[in-house]
Amino acid sequence: MIILSEKNNKNAKTDVRAKIFNKPKEFISEWEKMPQIEKIKAITAFYKKTVGEKFMPTPEFEQTAEKIKNWLFGQYPEKKWLLLLGKVGTGKTLWAKSITETYNALTRKSSFCFDVRKAKTFAYFNAEQAAKMVCDWDFENLYYREKIFIDDIGIEPVVQNVFGTKKNAIAEILHYRYGNKLPTILTTNLTITELEERYGVRILDRIREIALTIPFISDSFRH
């Protein structure tokens, strides 16, 4: 049995901490090691498992899976965002969660980090929650985190008091993330026309430029 001196024990702890916080090359996430085909299989498996017995493969499901696969694997290098748009109950949020939850589960072990700017996993926010956080000056994760998912944009109040000025908080978030080309997943029940009316021509133009938009045209499968 080897007993470490107090000095050696302290150094040993420091080495372990350094490996965690500096994240050297050997700390590669399962997501990074996984073949692309296995990644999309894991995402669609999450989707199917969540839907359960009600799941039925449809042409729209296959088309959506193909588009998401192409987005994830760099077929659209200029599209840093993913916008899932359509009626209520068509699976937009479920698809977004399938992507982010699968990615996070396979990345989290190697991404322990106190600095949100360096965090590698997706953070989830409901649009109402996100808007309130900006108004409360709690915007670090929304502005600076590399990857976020904002669910249901359009349900939040149109105008909020942001830093003493009446503004659209979600538009402020999108404006910052667009300027810094930060990966962002959005879902909404609004149409393109309604998005323009709510967030303005400028934000919609930027969404069109930076986001791969996937429309969901089927009826709600909750009925």
CSV table of N, CA, C and O in Angstrom, one decimal, residues 127-140 142-143 156-173:
chain,number,residue,atom,x,y,z
A,127,ALA,N,-39.7,30.0,-23.8
A,127,ALA,CA,-39.6,31.4,-24.3
A,127,ALA,C,-40.0,32.4,-23.2
A,127,ALA,O,-39.4,33.4,-23.0
A,128,GLU,N,-41.0,32.0,-22.4
A,128,GLU,CA,-41.5,32.9,-21.3
A,128,GLU,C,-40.4,33.0,-20.3
A,128,GLU,O,-40.1,34.1,-19.8
A,129,GLN,N,-39.8,31.9,-19.9
A,129,GLN,CA,-38.7,31.9,-19.0
A,129,GLN,C,-37.5,32.7,-19.5
A,129,GLN,O,-36.9,33.5,-18.7
A,130,ALA,N,-37.1,32.5,-20.7
A,130,ALA,CA,-36.0,33.2,-21.3
A,130,ALA,C,-36.2,34.7,-21.3
A,130,ALA,O,-35.3,35.5,-20.9
A,131,ALA,N,-37.4,35.2,-21.7
A,131,ALA,CA,-37.7,36.6,-21.7
A,131,ALA,C,-37.6,37.2,-20.3
A,131,ALA,O,-37.1,38.3,-20.1
A,132,LYS,N,-38.1,36.5,-19.3
A,132,LYS,CA,-38.1,36.9,-17.9
A,132,LYS,C,-36.7,37.0,-17.4
A,132,LYS,O,-36.3,38.0,-16.7
A,133,MET,N,-35.8,36.0,-17.8
A,133,MET,CA,-34.4,36.0,-17.4
A,133,MET,C,-33.7,37.3,-17.9
A,133,MET,O,-32.9,37.9,-17.1
A,134,VAL,N,-34.0,37.7,-19.1
A,134,VAL,CA,-33.3,38.9,-19.7
A,134,VAL,C,-33.8,40.1,-18.9
A,134,VAL,O,-33.0,41.0,-18.5
A,135,CYS,N,-35.1,40.2,-18.6
A,135,CYS,CA,-35.6,41.3,-17.8
A,135,CYS,C,-35.0,41.4,-16.4
A,135,CYS,O,-34.8,42.5,-15.8
A,136,ASP,N,-34.7,40.2,-15.8
A,136,ASP,CA,-34.1,40.1,-14.5
A,136,ASP,C,-32.5,40.2,-14.5
A,136,ASP,O,-31.9,39.9,-13.5
A,137,TRP,N,-32.0,40.5,-15.7
A,137,TRP,CA,-30.5,40.6,-15.8
A,137,TRP,C,-29.8,39.3,-15.7
A,137,TRP,O,-28.6,39.2,-15.4
A,138,ASP,N,-30.6,38.2,-15.8
A,138,ASP,CA,-30.0,36.8,-15.7
A,138,ASP,C,-29.8,36.3,-17.1
A,138,ASP,O,-30.5,35.3,-17.5
A,139,PHE,N,-29.0,36.9,-17.9
A,139,PHE,CA,-28.9,36.5,-19.3
A,139,PHE,C,-27.6,35.9,-19.7
A,139,PHE,O,-27.4,35.6,-20.9
A,140,GLU,N,-26.8,35.5,-18.8
A,140,GLU,CA,-25.5,34.9,-19.2
A,140,GLU,C,-25.6,33.7,-20.0
A,140,GLU,O,-24.9,33.6,-21.1
A,142,LEU,N,-28.2,32.7,-21.8
A,142,LEU,CA,-28.9,33.0,-23.0
A,142,LEU,C,-28.0,33.7,-24.0
A,142,LEU,O,-28.1,33.4,-25.2
A,143,TYR,N,-27.2,34.6,-23.6
A,143,TYR,CA,-26.3,35.3,-24.5
A,143,TYR,C,-25.0,34.6,-24.8
A,143,TYR,O,-24.6,34.6,-26.0
A,156,GLU,N,-44.3,34.4,-25.2
A,156,GLU,CA,-43.8,35.4,-24.2
A,156,GLU,C,-44.5,36.7,-24.5
A,156,GLU,O,-44.9,37.0,-25.7
A,157,PRO,N,-44.6,37.6,-23.5
A,157,PRO,CA,-45.1,39.0,-23.8
A,157,PRO,C,-44.3,39.6,-24.9
A,157,PRO,O,-43.1,39.5,-25.0
A,158,VAL,N,-45.0,40.4,-25.8
A,158,VAL,CA,-44.4,41.0,-26.9
A,158,VAL,C,-43.3,42.0,-26.5
A,158,VAL,O,-42.2,42.1,-27.0
A,159,VAL,N,-43.6,42.8,-25.4
A,159,VAL,CA,-42.7,43.8,-25.0
A,159,VAL,C,-42.4,43.7,-23.5
A,159,VAL,O,-43.3,43.4,-22.7
A,160,GLN,N,-41.1,43.8,-23.1
A,160,GLN,CA,-40.7,43.7,-21.7
A,160,GLN,C,-39.8,44.8,-21.4
A,160,GLN,O,-39.3,45.5,-22.2
A,161,ASN,N,-39.7,45.0,-20.1
A,161,ASN,CA,-38.8,46.1,-19.6
A,161,ASN,C,-37.4,45.5,-19.5
A,161,ASN,O,-37.0,44.8,-18.6
A,162,VAL,N,-36.5,45.8,-20.5
A,162,VAL,CA,-35.2,45.3,-20.5
A,162,VAL,C,-34.2,46.4,-20.2
A,162,VAL,O,-34.1,47.4,-21.0
A,163,PHE,N,-33.5,46.3,-19.1
A,163,PHE,CA,-32.6,47.3,-18.7
A,163,PHE,C,-33.2,48.7,-18.7
A,163,PHE,O,-32.5,49.7,-19.1
A,164,GLY,N,-34.4,48.8,-18.2
A,164,GLY,CA,-35.1,50.1,-18.1
A,164,GLY,C,-35.7,50.6,-19.4
A,164,GLY,O,-36.3,51.7,-19.5
A,165,THR,N,-35.6,49.8,-20.5
A,165,THR,CA,-36.2,50.2,-21.8
A,165,THR,C,-37.2,49.2,-22.2
A,165,THR,O,-36.9,48.0,-22.1
A,166,LYS,N,-38.2,49.6,-22.8
A,166,LYS,CA,-39.2,48.7,-23.4
A,166,LYS,C,-38.7,48.0,-24.7
A,166,LYS,O,-38.4,48.7,-25.6
A,167,LYS,N,-38.5,46.7,-24.6
A,167,LYS,CA,-37.9,46.0,-25.7
A,167,LYS,C,-38.5,44.6,-25.9
A,167,LYS,O,-39.2,44.1,-24.9
A,168,ASN,N,-38.3,43.9,-27.0
A,168,ASN,CA,-38.6,42.6,-27.1
A,168,ASN,C,-37.5,41.7,-26.7
A,168,ASN,O,-36.4,41.6,-27.4
A,169,ALA,N,-37.6,41.0,-25.6
A,169,ALA,CA,-36.4,40.3,-25.0
A,169,ALA,C,-35.9,39.2,-25.9
A,169,ALA,O,-34.7,39.0,-26.0
A,170,ILE,N,-36.9,38.4,-26.5
A,170,ILE,CA,-36.4,37.3,-27.4
A,170,ILE,C,-35.7,37.9,-28.6
A,170,ILE,O,-34.6,37.3,-29.0
A,171,ALA,N,-36.1,39.0,-29.1
A,171,ALA,CA,-35.4,39.6,-30.3
A,171,ALA,C,-34.0,40.0,-29.9
A,171,ALA,O,-33.1,39.9,-30.6
A,172,GLU,N,-33.9,40.5,-28.6
A,172,GLU,CA,-32.5,40.9,-28.1
A,172,GLU,C,-31.6,39.7,-28.0
A,172,GLU,O,-30.4,39.7,-28.4
A,173,ILE,N,-32.1,38.5,-27.6
A,173,ILE,CA,-31.3,37.3,-27.5
A,173,ILE,C,-30.9,36.9,-28.9
A,173,ILE,O,-29.7,36.6,-29.1
